[in-house]
PDB file of C-alpha atoms in Angstrom:
ATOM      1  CA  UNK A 153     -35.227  67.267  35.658  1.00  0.00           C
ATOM      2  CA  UNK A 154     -35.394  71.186  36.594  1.00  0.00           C
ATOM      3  CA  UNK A 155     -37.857  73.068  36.137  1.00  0.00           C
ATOM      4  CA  UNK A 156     -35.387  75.930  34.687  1.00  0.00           C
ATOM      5  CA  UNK A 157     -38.280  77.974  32.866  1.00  0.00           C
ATOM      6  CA  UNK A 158     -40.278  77.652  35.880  1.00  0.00           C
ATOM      7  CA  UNK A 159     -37.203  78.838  37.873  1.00  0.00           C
ATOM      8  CA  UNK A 160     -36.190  81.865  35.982  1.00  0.00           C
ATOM      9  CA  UNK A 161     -40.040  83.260  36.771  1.00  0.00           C
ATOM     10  CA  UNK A 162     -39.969  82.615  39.896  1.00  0.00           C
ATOM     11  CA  UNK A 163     -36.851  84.772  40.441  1.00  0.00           C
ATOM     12  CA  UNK A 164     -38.453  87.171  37.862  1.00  0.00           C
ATOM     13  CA  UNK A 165     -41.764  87.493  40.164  1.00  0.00           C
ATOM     14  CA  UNK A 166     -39.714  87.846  43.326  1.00  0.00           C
ATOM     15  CA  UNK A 167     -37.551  90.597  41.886  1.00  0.00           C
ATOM     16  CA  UNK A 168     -40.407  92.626  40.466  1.00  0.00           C
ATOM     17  CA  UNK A 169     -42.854  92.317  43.433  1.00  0.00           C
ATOM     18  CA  UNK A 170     -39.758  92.606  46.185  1.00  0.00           C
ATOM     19  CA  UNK A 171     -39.520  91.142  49.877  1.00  0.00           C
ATOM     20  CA  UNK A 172     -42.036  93.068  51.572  1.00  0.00           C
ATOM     21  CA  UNK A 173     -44.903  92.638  49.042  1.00  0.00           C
ATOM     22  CA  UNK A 174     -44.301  88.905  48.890  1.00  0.00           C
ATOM     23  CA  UNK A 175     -47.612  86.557  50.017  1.00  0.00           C
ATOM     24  CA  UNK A 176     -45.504  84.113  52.045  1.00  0.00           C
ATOM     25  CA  UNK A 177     -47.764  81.067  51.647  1.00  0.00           C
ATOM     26  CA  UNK A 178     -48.029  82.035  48.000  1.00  0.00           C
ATOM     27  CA  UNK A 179     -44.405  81.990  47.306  1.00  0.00           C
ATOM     28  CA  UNK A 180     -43.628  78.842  49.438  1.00  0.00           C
ATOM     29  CA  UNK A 181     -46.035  76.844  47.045  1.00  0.00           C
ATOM     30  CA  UNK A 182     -44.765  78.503  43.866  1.00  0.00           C
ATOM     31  CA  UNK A 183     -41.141  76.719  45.164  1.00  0.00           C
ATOM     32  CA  UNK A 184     -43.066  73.821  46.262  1.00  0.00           C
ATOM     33  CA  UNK A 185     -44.756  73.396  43.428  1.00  0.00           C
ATOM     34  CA  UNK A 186     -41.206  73.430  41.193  1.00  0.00           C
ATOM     35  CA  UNK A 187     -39.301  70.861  43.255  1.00  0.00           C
ATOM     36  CA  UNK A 188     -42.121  68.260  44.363  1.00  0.00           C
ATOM     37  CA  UNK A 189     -41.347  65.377  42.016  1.00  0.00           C
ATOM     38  CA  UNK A 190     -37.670  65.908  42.157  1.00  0.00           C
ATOM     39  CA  UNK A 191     -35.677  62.549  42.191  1.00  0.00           C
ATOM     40  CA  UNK A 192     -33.218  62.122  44.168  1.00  0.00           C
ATOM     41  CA  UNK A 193     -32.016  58.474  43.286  1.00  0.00           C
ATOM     42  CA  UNK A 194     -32.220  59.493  39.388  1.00  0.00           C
ATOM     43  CA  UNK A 195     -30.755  62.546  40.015  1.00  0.00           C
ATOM     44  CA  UNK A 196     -27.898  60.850  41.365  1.00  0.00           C
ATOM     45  CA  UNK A 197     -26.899  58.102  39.330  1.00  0.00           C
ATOM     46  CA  UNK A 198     -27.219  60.875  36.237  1.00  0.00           C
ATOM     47  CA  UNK A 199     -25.001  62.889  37.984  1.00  0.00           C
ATOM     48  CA  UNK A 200     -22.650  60.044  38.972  1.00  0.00           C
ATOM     49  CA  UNK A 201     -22.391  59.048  35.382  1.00  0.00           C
ATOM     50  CA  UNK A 202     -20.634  62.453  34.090  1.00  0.00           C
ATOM     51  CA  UNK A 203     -18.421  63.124  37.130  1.00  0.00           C
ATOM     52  CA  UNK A 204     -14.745  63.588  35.761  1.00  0.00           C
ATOM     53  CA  UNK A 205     -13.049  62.198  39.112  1.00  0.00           C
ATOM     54  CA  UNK A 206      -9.643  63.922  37.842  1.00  0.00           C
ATOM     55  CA  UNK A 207     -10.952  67.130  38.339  1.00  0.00           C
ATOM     56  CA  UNK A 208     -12.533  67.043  41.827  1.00  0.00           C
ATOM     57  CA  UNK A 209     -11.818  70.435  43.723  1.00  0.00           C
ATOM     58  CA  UNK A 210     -11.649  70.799  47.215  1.00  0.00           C
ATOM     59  CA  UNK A 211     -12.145  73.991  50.217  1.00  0.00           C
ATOM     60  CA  UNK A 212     -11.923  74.852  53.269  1.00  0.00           C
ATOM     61  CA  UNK A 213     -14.625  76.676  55.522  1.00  0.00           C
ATOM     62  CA  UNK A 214     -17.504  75.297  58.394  1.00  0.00           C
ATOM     63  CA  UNK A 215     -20.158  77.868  58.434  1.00  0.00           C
ATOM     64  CA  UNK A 216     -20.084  78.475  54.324  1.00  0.00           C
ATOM     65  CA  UNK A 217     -23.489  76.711  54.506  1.00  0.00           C
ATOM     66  CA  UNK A 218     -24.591  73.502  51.835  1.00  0.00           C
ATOM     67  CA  UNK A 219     -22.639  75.113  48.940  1.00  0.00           C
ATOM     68  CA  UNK A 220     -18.806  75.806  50.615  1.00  0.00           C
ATOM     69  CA  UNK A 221     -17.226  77.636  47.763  1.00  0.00           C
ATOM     70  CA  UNK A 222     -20.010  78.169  45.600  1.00  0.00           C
ATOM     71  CA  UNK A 223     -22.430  80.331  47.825  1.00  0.00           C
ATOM     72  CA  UNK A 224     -23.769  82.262  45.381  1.00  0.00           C
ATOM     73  CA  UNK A 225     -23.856  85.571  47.990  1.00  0.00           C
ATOM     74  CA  UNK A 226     -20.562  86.877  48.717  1.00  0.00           C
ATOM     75  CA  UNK A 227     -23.061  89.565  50.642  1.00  0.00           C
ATOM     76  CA  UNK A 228     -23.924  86.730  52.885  1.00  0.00           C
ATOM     77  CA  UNK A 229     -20.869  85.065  53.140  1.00  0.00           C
ATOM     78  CA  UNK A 230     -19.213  88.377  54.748  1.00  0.00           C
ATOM     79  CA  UNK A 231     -22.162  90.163  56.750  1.00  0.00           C
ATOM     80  CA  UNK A 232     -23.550  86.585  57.877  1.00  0.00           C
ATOM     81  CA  UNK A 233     -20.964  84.063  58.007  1.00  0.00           C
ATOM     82  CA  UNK A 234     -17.697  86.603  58.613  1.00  0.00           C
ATOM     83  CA  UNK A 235     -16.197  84.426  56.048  1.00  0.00           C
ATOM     84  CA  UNK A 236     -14.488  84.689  52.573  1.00  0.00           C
ATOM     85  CA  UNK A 237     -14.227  81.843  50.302  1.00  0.00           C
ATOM     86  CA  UNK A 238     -10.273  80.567  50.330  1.00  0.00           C
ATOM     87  CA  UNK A 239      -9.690  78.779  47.285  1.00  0.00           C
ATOM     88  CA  UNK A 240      -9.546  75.709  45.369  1.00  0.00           C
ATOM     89  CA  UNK A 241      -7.710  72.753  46.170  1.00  0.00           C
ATOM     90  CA  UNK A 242      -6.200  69.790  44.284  1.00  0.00           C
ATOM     91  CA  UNK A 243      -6.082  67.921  47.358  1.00  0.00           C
ATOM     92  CA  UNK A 244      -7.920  67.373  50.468  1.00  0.00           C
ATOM     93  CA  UNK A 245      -6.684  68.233  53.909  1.00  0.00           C
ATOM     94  CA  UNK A 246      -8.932  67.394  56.638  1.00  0.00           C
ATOM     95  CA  UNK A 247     -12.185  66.004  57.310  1.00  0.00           C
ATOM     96  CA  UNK A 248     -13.360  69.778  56.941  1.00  0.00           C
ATOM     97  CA  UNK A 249     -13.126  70.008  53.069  1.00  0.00           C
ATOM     98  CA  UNK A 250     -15.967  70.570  51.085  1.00  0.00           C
ATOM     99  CA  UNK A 251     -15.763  67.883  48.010  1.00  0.00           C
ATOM    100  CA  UNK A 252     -16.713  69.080  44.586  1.00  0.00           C
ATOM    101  CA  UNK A 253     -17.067  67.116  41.721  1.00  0.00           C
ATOM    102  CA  UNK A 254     -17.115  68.440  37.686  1.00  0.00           C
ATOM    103  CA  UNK A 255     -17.576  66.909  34.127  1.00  0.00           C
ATOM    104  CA  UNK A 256     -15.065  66.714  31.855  1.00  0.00           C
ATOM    105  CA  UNK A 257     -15.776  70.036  30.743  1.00  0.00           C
ATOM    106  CA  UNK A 258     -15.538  72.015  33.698  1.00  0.00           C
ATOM    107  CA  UNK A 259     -19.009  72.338  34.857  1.00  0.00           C
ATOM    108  CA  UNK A 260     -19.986  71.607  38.704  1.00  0.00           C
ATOM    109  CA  UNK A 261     -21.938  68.670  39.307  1.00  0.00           C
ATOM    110  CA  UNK A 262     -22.044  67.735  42.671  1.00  0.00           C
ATOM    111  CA  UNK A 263     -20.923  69.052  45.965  1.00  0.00           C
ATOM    112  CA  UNK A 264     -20.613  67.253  49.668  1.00  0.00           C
ATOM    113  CA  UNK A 265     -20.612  69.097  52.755  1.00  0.00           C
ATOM    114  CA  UNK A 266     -17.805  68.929  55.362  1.00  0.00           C
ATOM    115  CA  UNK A 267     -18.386  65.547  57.827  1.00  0.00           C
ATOM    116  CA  UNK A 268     -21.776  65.447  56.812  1.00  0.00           C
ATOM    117  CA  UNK A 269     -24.352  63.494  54.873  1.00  0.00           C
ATOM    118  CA  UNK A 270     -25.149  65.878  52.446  1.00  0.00           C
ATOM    119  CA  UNK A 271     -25.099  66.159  48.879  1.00  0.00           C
ATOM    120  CA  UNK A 272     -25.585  68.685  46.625  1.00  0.00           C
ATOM    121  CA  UNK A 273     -26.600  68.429  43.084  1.00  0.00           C
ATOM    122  CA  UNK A 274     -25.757  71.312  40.869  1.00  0.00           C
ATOM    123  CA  UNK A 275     -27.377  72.403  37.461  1.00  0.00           C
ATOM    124  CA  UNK A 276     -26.764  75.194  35.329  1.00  0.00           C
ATOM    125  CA  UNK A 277     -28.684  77.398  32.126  1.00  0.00           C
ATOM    126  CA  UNK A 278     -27.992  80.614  30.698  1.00  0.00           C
ATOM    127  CA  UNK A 279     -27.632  82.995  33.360  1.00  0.00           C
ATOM    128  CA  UNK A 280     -29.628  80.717  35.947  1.00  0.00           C
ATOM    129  CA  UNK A 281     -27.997  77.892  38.490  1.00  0.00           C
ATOM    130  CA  UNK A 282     -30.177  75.454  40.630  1.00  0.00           C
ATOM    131  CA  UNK A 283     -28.184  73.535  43.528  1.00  0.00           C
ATOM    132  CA  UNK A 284     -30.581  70.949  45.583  1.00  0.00           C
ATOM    133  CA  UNK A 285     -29.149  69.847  48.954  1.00  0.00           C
ATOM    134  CA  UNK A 286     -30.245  65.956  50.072  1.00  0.00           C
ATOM    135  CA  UNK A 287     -29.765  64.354  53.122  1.00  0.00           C
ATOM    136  CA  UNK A 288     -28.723  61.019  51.822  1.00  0.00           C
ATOM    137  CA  UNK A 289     -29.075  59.512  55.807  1.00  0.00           C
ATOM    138  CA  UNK A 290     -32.763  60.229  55.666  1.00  0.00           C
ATOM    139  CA  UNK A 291     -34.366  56.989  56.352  1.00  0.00           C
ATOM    140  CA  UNK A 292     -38.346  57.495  56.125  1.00  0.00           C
ATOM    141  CA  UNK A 293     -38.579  57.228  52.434  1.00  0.00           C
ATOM    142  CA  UNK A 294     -36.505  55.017  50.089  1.00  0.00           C
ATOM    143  CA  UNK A 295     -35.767  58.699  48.353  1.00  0.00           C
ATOM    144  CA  UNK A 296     -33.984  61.125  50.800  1.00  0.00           C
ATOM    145  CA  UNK A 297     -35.489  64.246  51.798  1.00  0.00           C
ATOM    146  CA  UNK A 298     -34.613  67.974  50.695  1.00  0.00           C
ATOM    147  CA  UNK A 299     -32.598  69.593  52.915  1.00  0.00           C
ATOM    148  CA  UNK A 300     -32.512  73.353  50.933  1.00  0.00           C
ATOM    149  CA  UNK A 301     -32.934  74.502  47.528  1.00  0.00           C
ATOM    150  CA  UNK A 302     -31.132  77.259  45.822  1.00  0.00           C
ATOM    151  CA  UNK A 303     -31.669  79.651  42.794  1.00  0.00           C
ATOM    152  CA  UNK A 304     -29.836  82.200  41.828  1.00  0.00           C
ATOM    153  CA  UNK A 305     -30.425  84.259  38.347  1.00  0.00           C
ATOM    154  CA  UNK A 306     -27.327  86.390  37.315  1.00  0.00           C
ATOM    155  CA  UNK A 307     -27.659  89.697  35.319  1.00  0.00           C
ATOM    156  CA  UNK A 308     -25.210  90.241  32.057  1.00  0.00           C
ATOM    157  CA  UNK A 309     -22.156  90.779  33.611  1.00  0.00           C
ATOM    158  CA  UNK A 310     -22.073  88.089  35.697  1.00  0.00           C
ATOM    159  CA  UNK A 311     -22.777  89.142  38.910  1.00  0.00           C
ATOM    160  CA  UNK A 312     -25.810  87.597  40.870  1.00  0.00           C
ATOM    161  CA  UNK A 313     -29.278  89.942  40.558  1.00  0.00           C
ATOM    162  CA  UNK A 314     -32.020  87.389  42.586  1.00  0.00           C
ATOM    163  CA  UNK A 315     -31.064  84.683  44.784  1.00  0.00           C
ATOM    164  CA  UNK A 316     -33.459  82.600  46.339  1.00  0.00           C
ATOM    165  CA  UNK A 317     -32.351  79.716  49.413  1.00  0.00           C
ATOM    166  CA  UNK A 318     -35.442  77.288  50.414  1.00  0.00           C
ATOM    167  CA  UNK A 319     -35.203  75.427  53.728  1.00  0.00           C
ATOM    168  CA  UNK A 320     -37.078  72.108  53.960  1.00  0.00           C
ATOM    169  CA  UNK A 321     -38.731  70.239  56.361  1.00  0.00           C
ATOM    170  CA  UNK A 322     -40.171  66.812  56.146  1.00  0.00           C
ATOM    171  CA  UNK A 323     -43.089  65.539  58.451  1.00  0.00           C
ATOM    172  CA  UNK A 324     -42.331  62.690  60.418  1.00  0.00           C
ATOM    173  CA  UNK A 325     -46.292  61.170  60.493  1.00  0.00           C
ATOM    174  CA  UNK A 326     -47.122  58.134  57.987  1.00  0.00           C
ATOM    175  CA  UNK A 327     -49.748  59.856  56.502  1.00  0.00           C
ATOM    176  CA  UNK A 328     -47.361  63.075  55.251  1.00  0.00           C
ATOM    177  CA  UNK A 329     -44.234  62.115  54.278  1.00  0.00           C
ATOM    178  CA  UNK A 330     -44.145  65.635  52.095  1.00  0.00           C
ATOM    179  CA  UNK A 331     -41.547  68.040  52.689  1.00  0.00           C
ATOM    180  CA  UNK A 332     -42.513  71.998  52.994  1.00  0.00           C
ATOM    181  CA  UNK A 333     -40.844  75.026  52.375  1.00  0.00           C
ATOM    182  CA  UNK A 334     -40.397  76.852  56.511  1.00  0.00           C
ATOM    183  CA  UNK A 335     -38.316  79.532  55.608  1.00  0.00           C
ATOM    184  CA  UNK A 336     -36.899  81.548  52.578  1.00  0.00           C
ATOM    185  CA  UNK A 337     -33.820  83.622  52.252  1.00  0.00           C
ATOM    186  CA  UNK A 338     -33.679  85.927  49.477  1.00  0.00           C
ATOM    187  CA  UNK A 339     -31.130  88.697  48.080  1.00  0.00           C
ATOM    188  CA  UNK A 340     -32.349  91.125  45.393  1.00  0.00           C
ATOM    189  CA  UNK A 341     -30.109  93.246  43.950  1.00  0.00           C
ATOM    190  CA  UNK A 342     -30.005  96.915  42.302  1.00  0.00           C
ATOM    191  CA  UNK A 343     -28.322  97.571  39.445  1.00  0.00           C
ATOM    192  CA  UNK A 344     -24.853  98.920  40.911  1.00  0.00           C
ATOM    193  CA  UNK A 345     -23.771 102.926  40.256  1.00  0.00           C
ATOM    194  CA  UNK A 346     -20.645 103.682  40.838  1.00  0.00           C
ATOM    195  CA  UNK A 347     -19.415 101.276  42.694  1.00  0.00           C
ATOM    196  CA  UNK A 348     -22.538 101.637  45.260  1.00  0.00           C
ATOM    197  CA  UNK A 349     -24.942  98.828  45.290  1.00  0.00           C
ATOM    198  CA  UNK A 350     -28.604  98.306  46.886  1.00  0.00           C
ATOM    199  CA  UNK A 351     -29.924  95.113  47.984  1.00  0.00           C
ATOM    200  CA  UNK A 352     -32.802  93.595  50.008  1.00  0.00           C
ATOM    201  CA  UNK A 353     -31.868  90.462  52.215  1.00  0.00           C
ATOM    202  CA  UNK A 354     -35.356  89.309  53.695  1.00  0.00           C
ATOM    203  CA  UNK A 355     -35.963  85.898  55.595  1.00  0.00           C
ATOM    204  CA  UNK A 356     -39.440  84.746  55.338  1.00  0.00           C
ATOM    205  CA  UNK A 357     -41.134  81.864  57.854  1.00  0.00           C
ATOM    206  CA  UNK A 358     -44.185  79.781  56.970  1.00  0.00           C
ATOM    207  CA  UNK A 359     -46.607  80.046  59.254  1.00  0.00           C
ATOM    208  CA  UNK A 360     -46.881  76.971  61.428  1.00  0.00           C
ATOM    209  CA  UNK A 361     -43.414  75.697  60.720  1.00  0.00           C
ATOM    210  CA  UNK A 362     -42.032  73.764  63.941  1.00  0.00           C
ATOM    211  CA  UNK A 363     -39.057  75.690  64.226  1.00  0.00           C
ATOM    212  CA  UNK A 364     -39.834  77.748  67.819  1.00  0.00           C
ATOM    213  CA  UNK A 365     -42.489  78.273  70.101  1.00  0.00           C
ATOM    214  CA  UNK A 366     -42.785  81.744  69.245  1.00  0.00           C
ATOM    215  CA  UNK A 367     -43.087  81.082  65.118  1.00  0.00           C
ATOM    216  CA  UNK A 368     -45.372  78.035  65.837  1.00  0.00           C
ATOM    217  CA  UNK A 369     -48.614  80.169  64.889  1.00  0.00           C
ATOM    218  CA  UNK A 370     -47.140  82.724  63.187  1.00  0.00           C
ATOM    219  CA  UNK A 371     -45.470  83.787  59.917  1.00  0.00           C
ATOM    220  CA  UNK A 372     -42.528  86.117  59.990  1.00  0.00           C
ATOM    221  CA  UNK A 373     -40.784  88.631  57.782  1.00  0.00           C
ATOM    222  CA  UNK A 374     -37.953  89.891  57.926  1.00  0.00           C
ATOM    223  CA  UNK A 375     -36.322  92.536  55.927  1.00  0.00           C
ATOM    224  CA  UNK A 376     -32.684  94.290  55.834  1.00  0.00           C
ATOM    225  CA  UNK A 377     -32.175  97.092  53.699  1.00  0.00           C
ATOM    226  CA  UNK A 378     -28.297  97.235  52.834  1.00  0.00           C
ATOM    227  CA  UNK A 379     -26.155  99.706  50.822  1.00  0.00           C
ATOM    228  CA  UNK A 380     -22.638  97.633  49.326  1.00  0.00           C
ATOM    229  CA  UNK A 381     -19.840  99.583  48.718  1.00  0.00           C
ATOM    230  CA  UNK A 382     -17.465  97.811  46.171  1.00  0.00           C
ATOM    231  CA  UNK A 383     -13.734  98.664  45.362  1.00  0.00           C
ATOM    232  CA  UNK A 384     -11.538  99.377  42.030  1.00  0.00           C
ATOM    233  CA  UNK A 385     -11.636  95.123  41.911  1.00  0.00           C
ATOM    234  CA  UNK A 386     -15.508  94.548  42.143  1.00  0.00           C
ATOM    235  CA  UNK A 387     -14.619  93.679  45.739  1.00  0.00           C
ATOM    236  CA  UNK A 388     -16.983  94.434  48.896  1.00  0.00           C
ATOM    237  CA  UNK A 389     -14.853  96.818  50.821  1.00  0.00           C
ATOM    238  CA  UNK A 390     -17.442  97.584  53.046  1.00  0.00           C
ATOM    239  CA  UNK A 391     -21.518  97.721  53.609  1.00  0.00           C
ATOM    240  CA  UNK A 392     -24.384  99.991  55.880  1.00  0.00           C
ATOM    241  CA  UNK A 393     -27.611  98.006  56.741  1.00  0.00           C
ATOM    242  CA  UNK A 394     -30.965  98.813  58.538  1.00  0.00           C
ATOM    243  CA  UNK A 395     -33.222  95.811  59.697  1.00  0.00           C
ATOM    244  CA  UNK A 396     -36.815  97.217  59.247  1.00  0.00           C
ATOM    245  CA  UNK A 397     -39.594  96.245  61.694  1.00  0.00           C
ATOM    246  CA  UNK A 398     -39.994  92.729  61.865  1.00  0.00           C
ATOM    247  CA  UNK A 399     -43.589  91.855  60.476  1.00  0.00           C
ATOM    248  CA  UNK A 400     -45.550  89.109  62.004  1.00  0.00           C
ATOM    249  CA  UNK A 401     -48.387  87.531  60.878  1.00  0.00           C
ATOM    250  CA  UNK A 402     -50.990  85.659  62.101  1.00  0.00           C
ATOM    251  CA  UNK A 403     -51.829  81.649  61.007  1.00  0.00           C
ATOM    252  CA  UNK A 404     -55.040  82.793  59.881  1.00  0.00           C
ATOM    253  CA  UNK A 405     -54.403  85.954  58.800  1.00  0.00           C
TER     254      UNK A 405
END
């Protein structure tokens, strides 16, 4: 039902062109464009049908966003959140466990947010994974909306090289029940050296999102420049950033 062809190239063309020389309007469509006839209901019940229910995992964690354990930026999940990811349970503690479900093979199908009505669906190829976040209580269409969309594109050795998070909104009028893309949040990573690492982390608003006042008319980029410093294990130990000037740009611009 993905589009993982269409995914992969989109993560290419983000890489190669980088944050700053993005065309915001451009690269919302582009992710438009690859999730509008996604399925929820069909996506679902196909998920449903290979769920192992013996091997359903469990964590920990409020502010670890849609994906809990499986955040695919352990940048973001330290600078932003101030978190780290705990581990895997066999069984559930409170009502602030993330749920995840597998196949019989291992592989993550499905994930539901703490308390909330949110599901995550979870697809995998090669070095590429695709998670799409629903909120099954959304009552305007018979299919609920997107909530957030996330690609990620790993490099050889496993660790993550472009990683691409797509907020959704969905317009309340009759006429346009379509969701949009209002903001993308993007990490693109350097090839390491020496256990020193460069990476972009930009935020991007749509123009004319209804988010704020102040981003009503405008579109908005935003850009850190970060240097991660990793340890003997692979792990951050610690990271320098610099936000560049925040570029704004007019709705007709």
């Amino acid at each position: 039902m993905l589009d993982f062809s269409g995914i992969r190239a989109l993560l290419d063309w983000v890489h190669e062109k980088g944050a700053e020389s993005l065309e915001i309007a451009a690269l919302f469509e582009r992710v438009r464009v690859l999730c509008q006839n996604l399925d929820f209901v069909k996506m679902h019940k196909s998920v449903e049908k290979e769920i192992d229910p013996v091997r359903k995992r469990y964590s920990q964690g409020l502010n670890m966003g849609y994906l809990g354990y499986y955040e695919p930026s352990e940048l973001r999940v330290q600078m932003a959140a101030n978190m780290r990811r705990g581990r895997l349970l066999r069984k559930p503690g409170n009502n602030t466990d993330y749920t995840y479900a597998y196949d019989k093979s291992g592989n993550l199908l499905q994930i539901y947010g703490p308390g909330t009505p949110f599901e995550t669906l979870c697809y995998s190829e090669n070095d590429t994974k695709a998670f799409v976040t629903f909120d099954a209580c959304y009552t305007i269409w018979d299919n609920p909306g997107i909530l957030c969309t996330t690609f990620a594109k790993y490099d050889p050795a496993g660790d993550p090289e472009t990683i691409l998070v797509a907020s959704w909104m969905s317009r309340y009028d009759k006429k346009n029940r379509n969701p949009e893309v209002v903001q993308v949040d993007m990490d693109i990573y350097q090839p390491p050296e020496n256990n020193v690492q460069k990476c972009c982390l930009a935020t991007l608003f749509r123009h004319g999102a209804d988010l704020e006042s102040c981003l009503k008319n405008k579109s908005a980029r935003i850009i850190d420049r970060v240097t991660v410093f990793y340890g003997e294990r692979g792990k951050i130990v610690n990271w320098d950033w610099k936000r560049e000037p925040i570029v704004w740009e007019d709705i007709h611009g």
